[in-house]
Amino acid sequence: MHWVRVTNPQYEQSRHYAGQVGEVVGRWGPENSAAAREGYLVEFGDGEIVGIAADEVQEVEDPALPPRERPRRCD
């Protein structure tokens, strides 16, 4: 199984799922996207399957684990 978390929602259909984890059930690409984007078909806990662009998500190893915080950097 392949799981993703919506981390950067850019479009109306993905904003509702911000922060949620869903299972990838398919892919879509430039050949079937008017804007020539690539992304995933993601099924969420409510049963909806939503097309989400690749730059809106982060891969998740285990959907039961909370997201890891990024280490702080000293600049």
PDB file of C-alpha atoms in Angstrom:
ATOM      1  CA  MET A   1       0.000   0.000   0.000  1.00  0.00           C
ATOM      2  CA  HIS A   2       1.068   3.539  -0.685  1.00  0.00           C
ATOM      3  CA  TRP A   3      -0.113   6.299   1.650  1.00  0.00           C
ATOM      4  CA  VAL A   4       0.175  10.088   1.386  1.00  0.00           C
ATOM      5  CA  ARG A   5      -0.623  13.051   3.633  1.00  0.00           C
ATOM      6  CA  VAL A   6      -2.049  16.254   2.156  1.00  0.00           C
ATOM      7  CA  THR A   7       0.500  18.859   3.254  1.00  0.00           C
ATOM      8  CA  ASN A   8       0.176  21.647   0.700  1.00  0.00           C
ATOM      9  CA  PRO A   9      -3.389  21.787  -0.659  1.00  0.00           C
ATOM     10  CA  GLN A  10      -3.575  24.059  -3.700  1.00  0.00           C
ATOM     11  CA  TYR A  11      -6.936  23.178  -5.211  1.00  0.00           C
ATOM     12  CA  GLU A  12     -10.532  23.161  -4.010  1.00  0.00           C
ATOM     13  CA  GLN A  13     -10.880  19.372  -3.968  1.00  0.00           C
ATOM     14  CA  SER A  14      -7.774  18.886  -1.790  1.00  0.00           C
ATOM     15  CA  ARG A  15      -8.308  21.715   0.731  1.00  0.00           C
ATOM     16  CA  HIS A  16     -10.963  19.685   2.558  1.00  0.00           C
ATOM     17  CA  TYR A  17      -8.363  16.958   3.197  1.00  0.00           C
ATOM     18  CA  ALA A  18      -5.503  19.150   4.489  1.00  0.00           C
ATOM     19  CA  GLY A  19      -3.470  17.207   7.052  1.00  0.00           C
ATOM     20  CA  GLN A  20      -5.281  13.936   6.371  1.00  0.00           C
ATOM     21  CA  VAL A  21      -3.749  10.659   5.208  1.00  0.00           C
ATOM     22  CA  GLY A  22      -5.233   8.675   2.356  1.00  0.00           C
ATOM     23  CA  GLU A  23      -4.402   5.564   0.347  1.00  0.00           C
ATOM     24  CA  VAL A  24      -3.177   5.993  -3.221  1.00  0.00           C
ATOM     25  CA  VAL A  25      -5.443   3.928  -5.481  1.00  0.00           C
ATOM     26  CA  GLY A  26      -4.237   5.259  -8.837  1.00  0.00           C
ATOM     27  CA  ARG A  27      -2.341   7.932 -10.736  1.00  0.00           C
ATOM     28  CA  TRP A  28      -3.176  10.581 -13.294  1.00  0.00           C
ATOM     29  CA  GLY A  29      -0.883  12.516 -15.571  1.00  0.00           C
ATOM     30  CA  PRO A  30      -0.577  15.077 -18.355  1.00  0.00           C
ATOM     31  CA  GLU A  31      -2.429  12.857 -20.824  1.00  0.00           C
ATOM     32  CA  ASN A  32      -5.668  13.191 -18.836  1.00  0.00           C
ATOM     33  CA  SER A  33      -5.182  16.549 -17.106  1.00  0.00           C
ATOM     34  CA  ALA A  34      -6.141  19.852 -18.704  1.00  0.00           C
ATOM     35  CA  ALA A  35      -3.305  21.639 -16.874  1.00  0.00           C
ATOM     36  CA  ALA A  36      -0.728  18.905 -17.709  1.00  0.00           C
ATOM     37  CA  ARG A  37      -0.120  18.163 -14.017  1.00  0.00           C
ATOM     38  CA  GLU A  38       0.694  14.786 -12.469  1.00  0.00           C
ATOM     39  CA  GLY A  39      -0.755  13.361  -9.307  1.00  0.00           C
ATOM     40  CA  TYR A  40      -2.521  10.629  -7.419  1.00  0.00           C
ATOM     41  CA  LEU A  41      -6.034   9.324  -7.006  1.00  0.00           C
ATOM     42  CA  VAL A  42      -6.330   9.129  -3.223  1.00  0.00           C
ATOM     43  CA  GLU A  43      -9.044   7.410  -1.190  1.00  0.00           C
ATOM     44  CA  PHE A  44      -9.735   8.993   2.201  1.00  0.00           C
ATOM     45  CA  GLY A  45     -11.453   7.676   5.306  1.00  0.00           C
ATOM     46  CA  ASP A  46     -14.817   9.093   4.232  1.00  0.00           C
ATOM     47  CA  GLY A  47     -14.747   6.889   1.113  1.00  0.00           C
ATOM     48  CA  GLU A  48     -14.133   9.751  -1.329  1.00  0.00           C
ATOM     49  CA  ILE A  49     -11.532   9.335  -4.066  1.00  0.00           C
ATOM     50  CA  VAL A  50      -9.909  12.640  -4.954  1.00  0.00           C
ATOM     51  CA  GLY A  51      -7.332  13.616  -7.574  1.00  0.00           C
ATOM     52  CA  ILE A  52      -4.457  15.361  -5.812  1.00  0.00           C
ATOM     53  CA  ALA A  53      -1.389  16.896  -7.460  1.00  0.00           C
ATOM     54  CA  ALA A  54       1.991  15.390  -6.581  1.00  0.00           C
ATOM     55  CA  ASP A  55       3.235  18.685  -5.098  1.00  0.00           C
ATOM     56  CA  GLU A  56       0.364  18.728  -2.585  1.00  0.00           C
ATOM     57  CA  VAL A  57       1.348  15.564  -0.714  1.00  0.00           C
ATOM     58  CA  GLN A  58       4.064  13.914   1.331  1.00  0.00           C
ATOM     59  CA  GLU A  59       4.567  10.142   1.362  1.00  0.00           C
ATOM     60  CA  VAL A  60       3.714   8.383   4.621  1.00  0.00           C
ATOM     61  CA  GLU A  61       5.267   5.064   5.696  1.00  0.00           C
ATOM     62  CA  ASP A  62       2.635   4.144   8.284  1.00  0.00           C
ATOM     63  CA  PRO A  63      -0.722   5.960   8.259  1.00  0.00           C
ATOM     64  CA  ALA A  64      -1.145   5.343  12.002  1.00  0.00           C
ATOM     65  CA  LEU A  65       1.968   7.343  12.931  1.00  0.00           C
ATOM     66  CA  PRO A  66       1.831  11.129  13.344  1.00  0.00           C
ATOM     67  CA  PRO A  67       3.944  13.208  10.928  1.00  0.00           C
ATOM     68  CA  ARG A  68       7.572  13.724  11.937  1.00  0.00           C
ATOM     69  CA  GLU A  69       8.687  17.220  12.728  1.00  0.00           C
ATOM     70  CA  ARG A  70      11.505  18.516  10.638  1.00  0.00           C
ATOM     71  CA  PRO A  71      14.691  19.203  12.594  1.00  0.00           C
ATOM     72  CA  ARG A  72      15.281  22.853  13.288  1.00  0.00           C
ATOM     73  CA  ARG A  73      18.109  24.512  11.450  1.00  0.00           C
ATOM     74  CA  CYS A  74      20.442  27.174  12.721  1.00  0.00           C
ATOM     75  CA  ASP A  75      21.095  29.677   9.976  1.00  0.00           C
TER      76      ASP A  75
END
